Short mmCIF file of C-alpha atoms in Angstrom, two decimals:
data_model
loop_
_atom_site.label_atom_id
_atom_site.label_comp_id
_atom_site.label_asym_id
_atom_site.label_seq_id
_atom_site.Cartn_x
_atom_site.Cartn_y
_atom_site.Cartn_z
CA UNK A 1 -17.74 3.88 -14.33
CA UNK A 2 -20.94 5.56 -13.41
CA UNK A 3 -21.61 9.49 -14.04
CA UNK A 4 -21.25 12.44 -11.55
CA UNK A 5 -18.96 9.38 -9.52
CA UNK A 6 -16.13 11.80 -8.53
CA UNK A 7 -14.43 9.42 -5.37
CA UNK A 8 -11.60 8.54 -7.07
CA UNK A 9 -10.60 12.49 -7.50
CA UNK A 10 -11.86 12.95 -3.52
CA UNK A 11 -10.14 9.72 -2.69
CA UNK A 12 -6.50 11.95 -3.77
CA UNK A 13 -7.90 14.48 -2.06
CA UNK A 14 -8.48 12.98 1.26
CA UNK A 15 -4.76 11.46 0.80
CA UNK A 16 -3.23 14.85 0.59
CA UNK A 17 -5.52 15.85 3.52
CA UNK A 18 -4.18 12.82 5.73
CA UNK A 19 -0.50 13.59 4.36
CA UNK A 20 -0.95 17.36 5.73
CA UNK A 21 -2.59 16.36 9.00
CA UNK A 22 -0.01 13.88 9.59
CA UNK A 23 2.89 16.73 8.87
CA UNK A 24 1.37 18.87 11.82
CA UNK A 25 3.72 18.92 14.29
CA UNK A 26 1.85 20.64 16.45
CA UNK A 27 -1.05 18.36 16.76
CA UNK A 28 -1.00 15.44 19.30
CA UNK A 29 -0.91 11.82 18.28
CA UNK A 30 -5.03 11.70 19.33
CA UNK A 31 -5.70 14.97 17.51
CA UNK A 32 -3.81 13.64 14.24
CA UNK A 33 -5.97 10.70 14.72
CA UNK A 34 -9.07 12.24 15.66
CA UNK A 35 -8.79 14.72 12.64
CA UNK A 36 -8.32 11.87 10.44
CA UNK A 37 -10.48 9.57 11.15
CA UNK A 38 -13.49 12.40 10.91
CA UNK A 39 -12.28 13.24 7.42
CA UNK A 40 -12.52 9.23 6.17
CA UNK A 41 -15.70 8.86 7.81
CA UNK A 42 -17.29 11.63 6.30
CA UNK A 43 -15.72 10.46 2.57
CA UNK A 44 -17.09 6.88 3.30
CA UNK A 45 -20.19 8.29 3.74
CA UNK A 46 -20.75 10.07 0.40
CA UNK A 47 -19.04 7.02 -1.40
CA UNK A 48 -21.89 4.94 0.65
CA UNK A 49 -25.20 7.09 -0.47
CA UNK A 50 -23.76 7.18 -3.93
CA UNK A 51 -23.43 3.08 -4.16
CA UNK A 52 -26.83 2.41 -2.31
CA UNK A 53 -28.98 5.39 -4.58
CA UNK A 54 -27.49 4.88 -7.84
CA UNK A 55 -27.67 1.21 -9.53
CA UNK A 56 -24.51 -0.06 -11.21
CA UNK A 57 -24.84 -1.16 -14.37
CA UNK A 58 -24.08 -4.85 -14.39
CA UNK A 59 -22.13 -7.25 -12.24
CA UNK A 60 -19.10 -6.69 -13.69
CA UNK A 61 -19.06 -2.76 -12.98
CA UNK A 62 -20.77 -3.83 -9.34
CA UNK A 63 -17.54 -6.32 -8.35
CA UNK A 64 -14.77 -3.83 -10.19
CA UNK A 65 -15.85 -1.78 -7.34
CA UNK A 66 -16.12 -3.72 -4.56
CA UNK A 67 -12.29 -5.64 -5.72
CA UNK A 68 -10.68 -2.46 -6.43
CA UNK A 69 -12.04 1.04 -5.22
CA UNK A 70 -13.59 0.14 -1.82
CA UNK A 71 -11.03 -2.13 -0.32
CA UNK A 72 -8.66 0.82 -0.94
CA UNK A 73 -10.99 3.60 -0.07
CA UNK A 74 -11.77 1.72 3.60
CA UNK A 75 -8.46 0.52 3.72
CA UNK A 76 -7.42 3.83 4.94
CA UNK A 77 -9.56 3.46 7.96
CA UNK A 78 -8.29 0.52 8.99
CA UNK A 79 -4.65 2.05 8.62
CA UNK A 80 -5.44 5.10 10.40
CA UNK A 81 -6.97 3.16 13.54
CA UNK A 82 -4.35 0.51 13.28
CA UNK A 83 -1.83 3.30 13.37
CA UNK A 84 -2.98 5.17 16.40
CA UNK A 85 -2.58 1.98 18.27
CA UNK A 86 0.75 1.09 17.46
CA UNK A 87 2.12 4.72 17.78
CA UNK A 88 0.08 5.42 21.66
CA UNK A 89 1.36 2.03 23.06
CA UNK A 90 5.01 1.84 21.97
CA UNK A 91 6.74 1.52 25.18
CA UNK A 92 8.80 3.97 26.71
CA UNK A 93 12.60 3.31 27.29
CA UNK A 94 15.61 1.98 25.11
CA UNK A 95 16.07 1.35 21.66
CA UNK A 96 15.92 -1.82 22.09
CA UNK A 97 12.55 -1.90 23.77
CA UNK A 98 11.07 -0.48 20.86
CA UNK A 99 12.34 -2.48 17.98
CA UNK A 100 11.39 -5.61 20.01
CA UNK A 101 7.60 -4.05 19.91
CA UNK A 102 8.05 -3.26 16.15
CA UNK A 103 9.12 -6.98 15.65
CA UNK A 104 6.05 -8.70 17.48
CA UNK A 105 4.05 -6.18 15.34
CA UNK A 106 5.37 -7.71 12.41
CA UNK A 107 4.71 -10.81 13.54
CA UNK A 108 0.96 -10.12 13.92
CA UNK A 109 0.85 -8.64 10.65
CA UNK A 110 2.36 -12.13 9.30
CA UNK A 111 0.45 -14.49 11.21
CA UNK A 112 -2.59 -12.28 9.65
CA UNK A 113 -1.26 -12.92 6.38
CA UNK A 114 -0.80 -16.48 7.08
CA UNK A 115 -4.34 -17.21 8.83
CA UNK A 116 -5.66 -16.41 5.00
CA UNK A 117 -3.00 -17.48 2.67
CA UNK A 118 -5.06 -18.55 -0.16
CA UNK A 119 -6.84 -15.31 -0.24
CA UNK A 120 -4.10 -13.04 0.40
CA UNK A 121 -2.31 -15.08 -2.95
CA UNK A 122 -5.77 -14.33 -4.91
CA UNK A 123 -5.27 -10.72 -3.89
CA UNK A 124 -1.65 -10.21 -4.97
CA UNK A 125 -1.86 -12.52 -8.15
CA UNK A 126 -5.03 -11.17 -9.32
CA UNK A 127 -7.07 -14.11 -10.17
CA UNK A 128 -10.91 -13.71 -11.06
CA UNK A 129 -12.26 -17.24 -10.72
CA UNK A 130 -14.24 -16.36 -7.16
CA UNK A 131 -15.04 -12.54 -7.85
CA UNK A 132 -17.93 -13.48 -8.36
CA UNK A 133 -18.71 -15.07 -4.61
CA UNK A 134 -16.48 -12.43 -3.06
CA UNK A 135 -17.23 -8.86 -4.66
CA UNK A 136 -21.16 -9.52 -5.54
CA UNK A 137 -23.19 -8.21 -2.67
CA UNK A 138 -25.16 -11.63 -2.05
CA UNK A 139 -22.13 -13.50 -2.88
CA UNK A 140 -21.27 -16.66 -0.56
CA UNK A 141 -17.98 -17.25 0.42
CA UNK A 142 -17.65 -21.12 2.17
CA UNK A 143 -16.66 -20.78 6.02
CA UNK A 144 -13.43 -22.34 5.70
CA UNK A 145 -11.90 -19.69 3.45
CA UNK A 146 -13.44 -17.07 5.46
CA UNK A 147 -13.69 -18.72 9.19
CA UNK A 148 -13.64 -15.16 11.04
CA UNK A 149 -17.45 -13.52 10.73
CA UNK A 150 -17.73 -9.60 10.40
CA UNK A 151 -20.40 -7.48 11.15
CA UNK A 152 -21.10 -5.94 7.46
CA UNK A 153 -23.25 -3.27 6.10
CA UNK A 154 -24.94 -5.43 3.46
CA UNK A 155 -26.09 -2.59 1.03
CA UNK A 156 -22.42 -1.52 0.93
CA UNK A 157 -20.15 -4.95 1.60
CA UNK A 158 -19.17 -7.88 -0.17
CA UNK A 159 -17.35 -10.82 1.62
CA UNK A 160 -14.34 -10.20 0.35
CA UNK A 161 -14.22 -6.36 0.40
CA UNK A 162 -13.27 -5.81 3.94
CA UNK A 163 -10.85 -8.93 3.72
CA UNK A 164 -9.00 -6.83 1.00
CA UNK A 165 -9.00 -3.68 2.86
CA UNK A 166 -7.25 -5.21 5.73
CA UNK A 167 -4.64 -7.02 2.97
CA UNK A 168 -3.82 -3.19 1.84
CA UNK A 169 -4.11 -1.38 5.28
CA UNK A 170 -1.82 -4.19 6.67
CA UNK A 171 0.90 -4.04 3.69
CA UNK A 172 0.80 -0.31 4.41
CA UNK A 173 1.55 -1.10 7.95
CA UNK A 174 4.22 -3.24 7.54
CA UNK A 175 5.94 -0.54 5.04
CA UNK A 176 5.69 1.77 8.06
CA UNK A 177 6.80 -0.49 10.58
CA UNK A 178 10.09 -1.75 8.94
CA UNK A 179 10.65 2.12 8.42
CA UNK A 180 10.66 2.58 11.76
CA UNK A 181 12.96 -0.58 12.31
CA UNK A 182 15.17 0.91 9.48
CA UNK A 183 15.54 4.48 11.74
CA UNK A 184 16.59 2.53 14.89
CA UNK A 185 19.00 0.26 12.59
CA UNK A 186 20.93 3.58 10.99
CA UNK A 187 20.60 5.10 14.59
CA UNK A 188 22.34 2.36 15.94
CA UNK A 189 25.33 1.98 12.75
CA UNK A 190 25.73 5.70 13.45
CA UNK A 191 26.69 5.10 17.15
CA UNK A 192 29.27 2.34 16.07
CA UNK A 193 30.53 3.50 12.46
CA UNK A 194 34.22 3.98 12.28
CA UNK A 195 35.17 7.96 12.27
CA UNK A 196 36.78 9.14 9.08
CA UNK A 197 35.17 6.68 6.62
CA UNK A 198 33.85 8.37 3.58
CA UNK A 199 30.86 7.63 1.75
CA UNK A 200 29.86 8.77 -1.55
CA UNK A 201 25.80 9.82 -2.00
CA UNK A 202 23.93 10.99 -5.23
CA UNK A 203 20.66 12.38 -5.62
CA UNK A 204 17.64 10.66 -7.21
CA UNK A 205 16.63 13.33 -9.56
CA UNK A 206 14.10 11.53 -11.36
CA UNK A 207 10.44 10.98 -10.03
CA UNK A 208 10.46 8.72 -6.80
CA UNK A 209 7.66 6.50 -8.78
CA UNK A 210 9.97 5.51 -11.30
CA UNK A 211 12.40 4.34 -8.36
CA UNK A 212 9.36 2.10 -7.14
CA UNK A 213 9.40 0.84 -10.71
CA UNK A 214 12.87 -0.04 -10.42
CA UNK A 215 12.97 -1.28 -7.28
CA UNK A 216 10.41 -3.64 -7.99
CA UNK A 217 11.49 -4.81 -11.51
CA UNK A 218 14.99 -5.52 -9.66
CA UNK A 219 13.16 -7.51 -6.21
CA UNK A 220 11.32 -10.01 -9.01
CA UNK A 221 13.97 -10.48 -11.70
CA UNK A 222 16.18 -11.60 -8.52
CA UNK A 223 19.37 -9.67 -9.12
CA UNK A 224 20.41 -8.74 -6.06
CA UNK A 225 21.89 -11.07 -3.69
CA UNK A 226 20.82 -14.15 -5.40
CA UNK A 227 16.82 -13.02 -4.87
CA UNK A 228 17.11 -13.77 -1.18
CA UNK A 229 17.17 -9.83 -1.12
CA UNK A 230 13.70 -8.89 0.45
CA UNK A 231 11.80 -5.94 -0.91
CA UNK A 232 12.00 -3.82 2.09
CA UNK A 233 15.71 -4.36 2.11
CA UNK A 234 16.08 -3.05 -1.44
CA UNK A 235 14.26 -0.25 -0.95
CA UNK A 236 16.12 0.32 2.08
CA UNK A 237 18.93 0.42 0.58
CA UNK A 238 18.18 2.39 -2.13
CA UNK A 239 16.84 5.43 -0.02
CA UNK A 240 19.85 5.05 2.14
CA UNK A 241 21.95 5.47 -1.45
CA UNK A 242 20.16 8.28 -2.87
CA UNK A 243 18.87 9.92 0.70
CA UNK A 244 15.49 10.23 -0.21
CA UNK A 245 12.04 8.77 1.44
CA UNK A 246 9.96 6.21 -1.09
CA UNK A 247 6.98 6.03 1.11
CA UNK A 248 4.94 3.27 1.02
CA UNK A 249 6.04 1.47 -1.85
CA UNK A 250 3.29 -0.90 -2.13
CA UNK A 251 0.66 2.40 -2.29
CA UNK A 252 3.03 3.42 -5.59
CA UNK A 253 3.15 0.10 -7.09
CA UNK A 254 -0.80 0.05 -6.92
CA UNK A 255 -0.79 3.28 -8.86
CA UNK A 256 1.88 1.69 -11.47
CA UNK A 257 -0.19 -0.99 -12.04
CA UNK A 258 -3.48 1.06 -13.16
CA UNK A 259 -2.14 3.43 -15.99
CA UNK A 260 -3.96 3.52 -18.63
CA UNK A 261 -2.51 6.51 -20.60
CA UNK A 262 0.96 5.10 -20.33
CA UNK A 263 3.12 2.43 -20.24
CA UNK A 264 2.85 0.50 -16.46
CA UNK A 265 6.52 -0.16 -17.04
CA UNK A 266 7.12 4.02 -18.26
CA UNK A 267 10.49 4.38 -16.45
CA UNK A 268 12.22 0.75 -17.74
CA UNK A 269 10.96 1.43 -21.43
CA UNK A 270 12.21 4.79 -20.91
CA UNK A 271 15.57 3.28 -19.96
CA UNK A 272 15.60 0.79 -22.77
CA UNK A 273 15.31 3.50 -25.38
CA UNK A 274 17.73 5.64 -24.03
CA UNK A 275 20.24 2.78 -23.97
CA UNK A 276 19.75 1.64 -27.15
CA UNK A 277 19.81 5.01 -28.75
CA UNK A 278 23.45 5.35 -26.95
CA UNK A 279 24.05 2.40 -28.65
CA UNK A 280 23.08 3.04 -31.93
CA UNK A 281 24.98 6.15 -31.50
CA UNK A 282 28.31 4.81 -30.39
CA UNK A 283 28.00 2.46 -33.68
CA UNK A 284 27.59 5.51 -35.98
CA UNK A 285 30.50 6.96 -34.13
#
Protein backbone atom coordinates (compact mmCIF):
# COMPACT_ATOMS: atom_id res chain seq x y z
CA UNK A 1 0.00 0.00 0.00
CA UNK A 2 1.02 3.60 -0.12
CA UNK A 3 4.26 5.02 1.80
CA UNK A 4 4.47 6.78 5.24
CA UNK A 5 0.56 4.92 5.51
CA UNK A 6 1.08 3.77 9.15
CA UNK A 7 -3.07 3.15 10.13
CA UNK A 8 -2.93 -0.26 10.18
CA UNK A 9 -0.06 -0.12 13.11
CA UNK A 10 -2.37 2.95 14.82
CA UNK A 11 -5.45 0.96 14.03
CA UNK A 12 -3.73 -1.91 16.90
CA UNK A 13 -2.98 0.81 18.71
CA UNK A 14 -6.27 2.42 19.14
CA UNK A 15 -7.58 -1.33 19.89
CA UNK A 16 -5.34 -1.69 22.85
CA UNK A 17 -6.37 1.89 23.81
CA UNK A 18 -10.24 0.93 23.68
CA UNK A 19 -9.31 -2.54 25.45
CA UNK A 20 -7.63 -0.40 28.42
CA UNK A 21 -10.38 2.22 28.58
CA UNK A 22 -12.91 -0.38 28.63
CA UNK A 23 -10.90 -2.27 31.70
CA UNK A 24 -11.28 1.02 33.84
CA UNK A 25 -13.37 0.26 36.43
CA UNK A 26 -13.42 3.34 37.69
CA UNK A 27 -14.75 5.22 34.79
CA UNK A 28 -18.56 5.51 34.21
CA UNK A 29 -20.34 3.87 31.32
CA UNK A 30 -20.51 7.75 29.58
CA UNK A 31 -16.87 8.42 30.44
CA UNK A 32 -15.76 4.90 28.86
CA UNK A 33 -17.78 6.05 26.00
CA UNK A 34 -16.90 9.52 25.85
CA UNK A 35 -13.10 8.59 26.08
CA UNK A 36 -13.56 6.31 23.28
CA UNK A 37 -15.31 7.76 20.98
CA UNK A 38 -12.72 10.98 21.11
CA UNK A 39 -9.86 8.56 20.49
CA UNK A 40 -11.69 6.98 17.05
CA UNK A 41 -12.60 10.29 15.95
CA UNK A 42 -9.38 11.72 16.15
CA UNK A 43 -7.78 8.29 14.27
CA UNK A 44 -10.54 8.71 11.55
CA UNK A 45 -9.39 11.91 11.04
CA UNK A 46 -5.71 11.32 10.18
CA UNK A 47 -6.81 8.14 8.14
CA UNK A 48 -9.23 10.85 6.30
CA UNK A 49 -6.43 13.71 5.36
CA UNK A 50 -4.15 10.90 4.39
CA UNK A 51 -6.85 9.30 1.73
CA UNK A 52 -8.08 12.80 0.43
CA UNK A 53 -4.08 14.38 0.07
CA UNK A 54 -2.36 11.45 -1.18
CA UNK A 55 -3.65 9.71 -4.59
CA UNK A 56 -3.84 5.92 -4.61
CA UNK A 57 -2.31 4.37 -7.17
CA UNK A 58 -4.94 2.64 -9.22
CA UNK A 59 -8.43 1.32 -8.64
CA UNK A 60 -7.49 -1.71 -7.40
CA UNK A 61 -5.31 -0.24 -4.41
CA UNK A 62 -8.35 2.59 -4.13
CA UNK A 63 -11.28 -0.36 -3.53
CA UNK A 64 -8.71 -2.79 -1.35
CA UNK A 65 -9.15 0.07 0.91
CA UNK A 66 -12.40 1.03 0.93
CA UNK A 67 -13.51 -3.26 1.12
CA UNK A 68 -11.08 -3.99 3.71
CA UNK A 69 -9.31 -1.25 5.93
CA UNK A 70 -12.10 1.38 6.28
CA UNK A 71 -15.13 -0.70 6.93
CA UNK A 72 -13.03 -2.09 9.84
CA UNK A 73 -11.37 1.09 10.88
CA UNK A 74 -15.15 2.91 11.14
CA UNK A 75 -16.58 -0.13 12.17
CA UNK A 76 -15.34 0.57 15.56
CA UNK A 77 -17.39 3.66 15.75
CA UNK A 78 -20.34 2.22 15.02
CA UNK A 79 -19.61 -0.52 17.80
CA UNK A 80 -18.65 1.90 20.32
CA UNK A 81 -21.96 4.07 19.85
CA UNK A 82 -24.02 0.99 19.37
CA UNK A 83 -22.57 -0.23 22.61
CA UNK A 84 -23.25 2.72 24.83
CA UNK A 85 -26.83 2.32 23.89
CA UNK A 86 -27.39 -1.08 24.67
CA UNK A 87 -25.34 -0.99 27.98
CA UNK A 88 -27.29 2.75 29.38
CA UNK A 89 -30.82 1.35 28.54
CA UNK A 90 -30.76 -2.26 29.81
CA UNK A 91 -33.52 -2.26 32.20
CA UNK A 92 -33.26 -2.52 35.72
CA UNK A 93 -34.72 -5.59 37.63
CA UNK A 94 -34.57 -9.50 37.23
CA UNK A 95 -32.63 -11.72 35.25
CA UNK A 96 -35.09 -12.32 33.30
CA UNK A 97 -35.80 -8.76 32.31
CA UNK A 98 -32.52 -8.49 30.94
CA UNK A 99 -32.06 -11.50 28.79
CA UNK A 100 -35.50 -10.68 27.27
CA UNK A 101 -33.76 -7.13 26.21
CA UNK A 102 -30.61 -9.05 25.02
CA UNK A 103 -32.98 -11.28 22.87
CA UNK A 104 -34.98 -8.38 21.03
CA UNK A 105 -31.41 -6.99 20.52
CA UNK A 106 -30.59 -9.93 18.68
CA UNK A 107 -33.41 -9.76 16.86
CA UNK A 108 -32.62 -6.27 15.50
CA UNK A 109 -29.27 -7.29 14.72
CA UNK A 110 -30.95 -10.21 12.51
CA UNK A 111 -33.62 -8.43 10.91
CA UNK A 112 -30.52 -6.00 9.93
CA UNK A 113 -28.84 -8.84 8.52
CA UNK A 114 -31.86 -9.94 6.77
CA UNK A 115 -33.04 -6.40 5.30
CA UNK A 116 -29.56 -6.88 3.12
CA UNK A 117 -29.07 -10.51 2.63
CA UNK A 118 -27.47 -10.46 -0.67
CA UNK A 119 -24.90 -8.06 0.48
CA UNK A 120 -24.24 -9.36 3.79
CA UNK A 121 -23.55 -13.03 1.65
CA UNK A 122 -21.10 -10.87 -0.73
CA UNK A 123 -19.41 -9.72 2.46
CA UNK A 124 -18.87 -13.08 4.18
CA UNK A 125 -18.17 -15.11 0.88
CA UNK A 126 -15.91 -12.64 -0.54
CA UNK A 127 -17.00 -12.22 -4.03
CA UNK A 128 -15.49 -9.34 -6.29
CA UNK A 129 -17.93 -9.11 -9.18
CA UNK A 130 -19.54 -5.52 -7.79
CA UNK A 131 -16.30 -4.05 -6.06
CA UNK A 132 -16.13 -2.17 -8.49
CA UNK A 133 -19.76 -0.22 -8.01
CA UNK A 134 -19.39 -0.55 -4.25
CA UNK A 135 -15.69 0.37 -3.12
CA UNK A 136 -14.89 3.02 -6.13
CA UNK A 137 -15.70 6.45 -4.85
CA UNK A 138 -18.18 7.36 -7.85
CA UNK A 139 -19.35 3.89 -7.90
CA UNK A 140 -23.30 3.35 -8.32
CA UNK A 141 -24.93 0.91 -6.44
CA UNK A 142 -28.89 0.32 -7.91
CA UNK A 143 -31.54 1.42 -5.14
CA UNK A 144 -32.90 -1.87 -4.62
CA UNK A 145 -29.73 -3.42 -3.21
CA UNK A 146 -29.10 -0.42 -1.25
CA UNK A 147 -32.84 1.07 -0.54
CA UNK A 148 -31.72 2.96 2.82
CA UNK A 149 -29.77 6.47 1.70
CA UNK A 150 -26.79 7.70 3.98
CA UNK A 151 -25.44 10.91 4.35
CA UNK A 152 -21.66 10.19 3.07
CA UNK A 153 -18.52 12.12 2.98
CA UNK A 154 -17.87 11.63 -0.74
CA UNK A 155 -14.00 12.28 -0.75
CA UNK A 156 -13.78 9.50 1.88
CA UNK A 157 -16.97 6.92 1.17
CA UNK A 158 -17.89 4.40 -1.16
CA UNK A 159 -21.47 2.86 -1.21
CA UNK A 160 -20.62 -0.04 0.16
CA UNK A 161 -18.04 1.02 2.79
CA UNK A 162 -20.32 2.08 5.52
CA UNK A 163 -22.69 -0.96 4.63
CA UNK A 164 -19.61 -3.16 5.60
CA UNK A 165 -18.77 -1.34 8.66
CA UNK A 166 -22.13 -1.89 10.08
CA UNK A 167 -21.83 -5.89 8.84
CA UNK A 168 -18.53 -5.98 11.23
CA UNK A 169 -19.68 -3.56 14.06
CA UNK A 170 -22.96 -5.64 14.16
CA UNK A 171 -21.18 -9.26 14.16
CA UNK A 172 -19.11 -7.72 16.96
CA UNK A 173 -22.29 -6.91 18.68
CA UNK A 174 -23.89 -9.94 18.48
CA UNK A 175 -20.53 -11.76 19.89
CA UNK A 176 -21.04 -9.43 22.87
CA UNK A 177 -24.57 -9.83 23.28
CA UNK A 178 -24.79 -13.70 23.35
CA UNK A 179 -21.85 -13.26 25.94
CA UNK A 180 -23.91 -11.55 28.00
CA UNK A 181 -26.83 -14.14 27.43
CA UNK A 182 -24.15 -16.87 28.12
CA UNK A 183 -23.36 -15.04 31.86
CA UNK A 184 -27.10 -15.00 32.78
CA UNK A 185 -27.41 -18.77 31.37
CA UNK A 186 -24.31 -20.14 33.77
CA UNK A 187 -25.76 -17.70 36.48
CA UNK A 188 -28.88 -19.31 36.30
CA UNK A 189 -27.35 -23.42 35.99
CA UNK A 190 -25.35 -22.32 39.03
CA UNK A 191 -28.54 -21.54 41.08
CA UNK A 192 -30.08 -25.01 40.08
CA UNK A 193 -26.94 -27.42 39.64
CA UNK A 194 -27.06 -30.42 41.84
CA UNK A 195 -24.47 -30.02 44.98
CA UNK A 196 -21.66 -32.52 44.96
CA UNK A 197 -21.34 -33.09 41.18
CA UNK A 198 -17.82 -32.93 40.01
CA UNK A 199 -16.55 -31.54 36.96
CA UNK A 200 -13.27 -31.94 35.45
CA UNK A 201 -11.59 -28.47 33.73
CA UNK A 202 -8.19 -28.10 31.83
CA UNK A 203 -6.44 -25.17 30.79
CA UNK A 204 -6.01 -23.93 27.20
CA UNK A 205 -2.35 -23.42 27.20
CA UNK A 206 -1.91 -22.70 23.71
CA UNK A 207 -2.65 -19.20 22.08
CA UNK A 208 -6.49 -18.36 22.27
CA UNK A 209 -6.17 -17.63 18.27
CA UNK A 210 -5.43 -21.04 17.53
CA UNK A 211 -8.71 -22.01 19.59
CA UNK A 212 -10.63 -19.58 17.12
CA UNK A 213 -8.97 -21.68 14.44
CA UNK A 214 -10.33 -24.68 15.87
CA UNK A 215 -13.43 -23.64 16.74
CA UNK A 216 -14.14 -22.56 13.43
CA UNK A 217 -12.61 -25.48 11.40
CA UNK A 218 -14.97 -27.70 13.77
CA UNK A 219 -18.49 -25.15 13.26
CA UNK A 220 -17.93 -25.69 9.16
CA UNK A 221 -16.77 -29.31 8.86
CA UNK A 222 -20.15 -29.96 10.97
CA UNK A 223 -18.90 -32.32 13.65
CA UNK A 224 -20.60 -31.45 16.42
CA UNK A 225 -24.11 -32.25 16.90
CA UNK A 226 -24.85 -33.08 13.40
CA UNK A 227 -23.81 -29.18 12.28
CA UNK A 228 -26.99 -27.90 13.87
CA UNK A 229 -24.33 -26.74 16.54
CA UNK A 230 -24.25 -22.85 16.12
CA UNK A 231 -20.95 -21.04 16.35
CA UNK A 232 -21.66 -19.15 19.42
CA UNK A 233 -22.63 -22.38 21.07
CA UNK A 234 -19.27 -23.98 20.28
CA UNK A 235 -17.41 -21.40 21.42
CA UNK A 236 -19.47 -21.34 24.38
CA UNK A 237 -18.78 -24.35 25.17
CA UNK A 238 -15.38 -24.43 24.65
CA UNK A 239 -14.58 -21.41 27.06
CA UNK A 240 -16.84 -23.00 29.55
CA UNK A 241 -14.35 -26.32 29.07
CA UNK A 242 -11.12 -24.67 29.24
CA UNK A 243 -12.33 -21.42 31.50
CA UNK A 244 -10.93 -18.95 29.41
CA UNK A 245 -12.55 -15.75 27.45
CA UNK A 246 -12.19 -15.99 23.32
CA UNK A 247 -13.40 -12.53 22.75
CA UNK A 248 -14.91 -11.70 19.78
CA UNK A 249 -14.29 -14.51 17.68
CA UNK A 250 -15.27 -13.07 14.49
CA UNK A 251 -12.48 -9.98 15.18
CA UNK A 252 -9.81 -13.21 15.41
CA UNK A 253 -11.05 -15.00 12.48
CA UNK A 254 -10.58 -11.66 10.42
CA UNK A 255 -6.99 -11.64 11.55
CA UNK A 256 -6.65 -15.56 10.57
CA UNK A 257 -7.75 -14.91 7.38
CA UNK A 258 -5.03 -12.10 6.40
CA UNK A 259 -1.61 -13.85 7.21
CA UNK A 260 0.61 -13.56 4.92
CA UNK A 261 3.83 -14.81 6.64
CA UNK A 262 2.12 -17.97 7.71
CA UNK A 263 -0.12 -20.52 7.15
CA UNK A 264 -4.08 -19.08 7.70
CA UNK A 265 -4.71 -22.59 8.92
CA UNK A 266 -1.06 -22.43 11.39
CA UNK A 267 -2.64 -24.25 14.38
CA UNK A 268 -4.50 -27.38 12.23
CA UNK A 269 -1.21 -27.88 10.07
CA UNK A 270 0.53 -27.67 13.24
CA UNK A 271 -1.72 -30.45 14.54
CA UNK A 272 -1.44 -32.55 11.44
CA UNK A 273 2.32 -32.74 11.71
CA UNK A 274 2.45 -33.47 15.14
CA UNK A 275 0.05 -36.37 14.62
CA UNK A 276 1.59 -37.81 11.94
CA UNK A 277 5.04 -37.62 13.37
CA UNK A 278 3.41 -39.68 16.49
CA UNK A 279 2.50 -41.86 13.97
CA UNK A 280 5.42 -42.43 12.16
CA UNK A 281 6.95 -42.87 15.46
CA UNK A 282 4.71 -45.50 16.94
CA UNK A 283 5.47 -47.50 13.50
CA UNK A 284 9.27 -47.35 14.11
CA UNK A 285 8.49 -48.45 17.59
Amino acid sequence: MRKNNNAKQEFRDLRLRLKGIAARGDYSLLSRFNESISLINAFLAVVRERVTTVAFRDQLEEIYFFKFEKPEYYALKIYQVSLFGILNQRPVGTDEMLRSYYVEELAFISRFFKQYAFLYEYYRSGFTQMDELLFLRDGMVPDVLLPEFWELDGEFSTPGDYLFSKFIAYESLREFILGELRVLEVRAAAVVAPVGVDKKWFDWTGEVVNLVELGYALYVSRQIGDGKVSLAEIFRWMEESFGLEVGIPANRFREIKRRKRISRTHFLDLLQQALLKYMDNDLEG
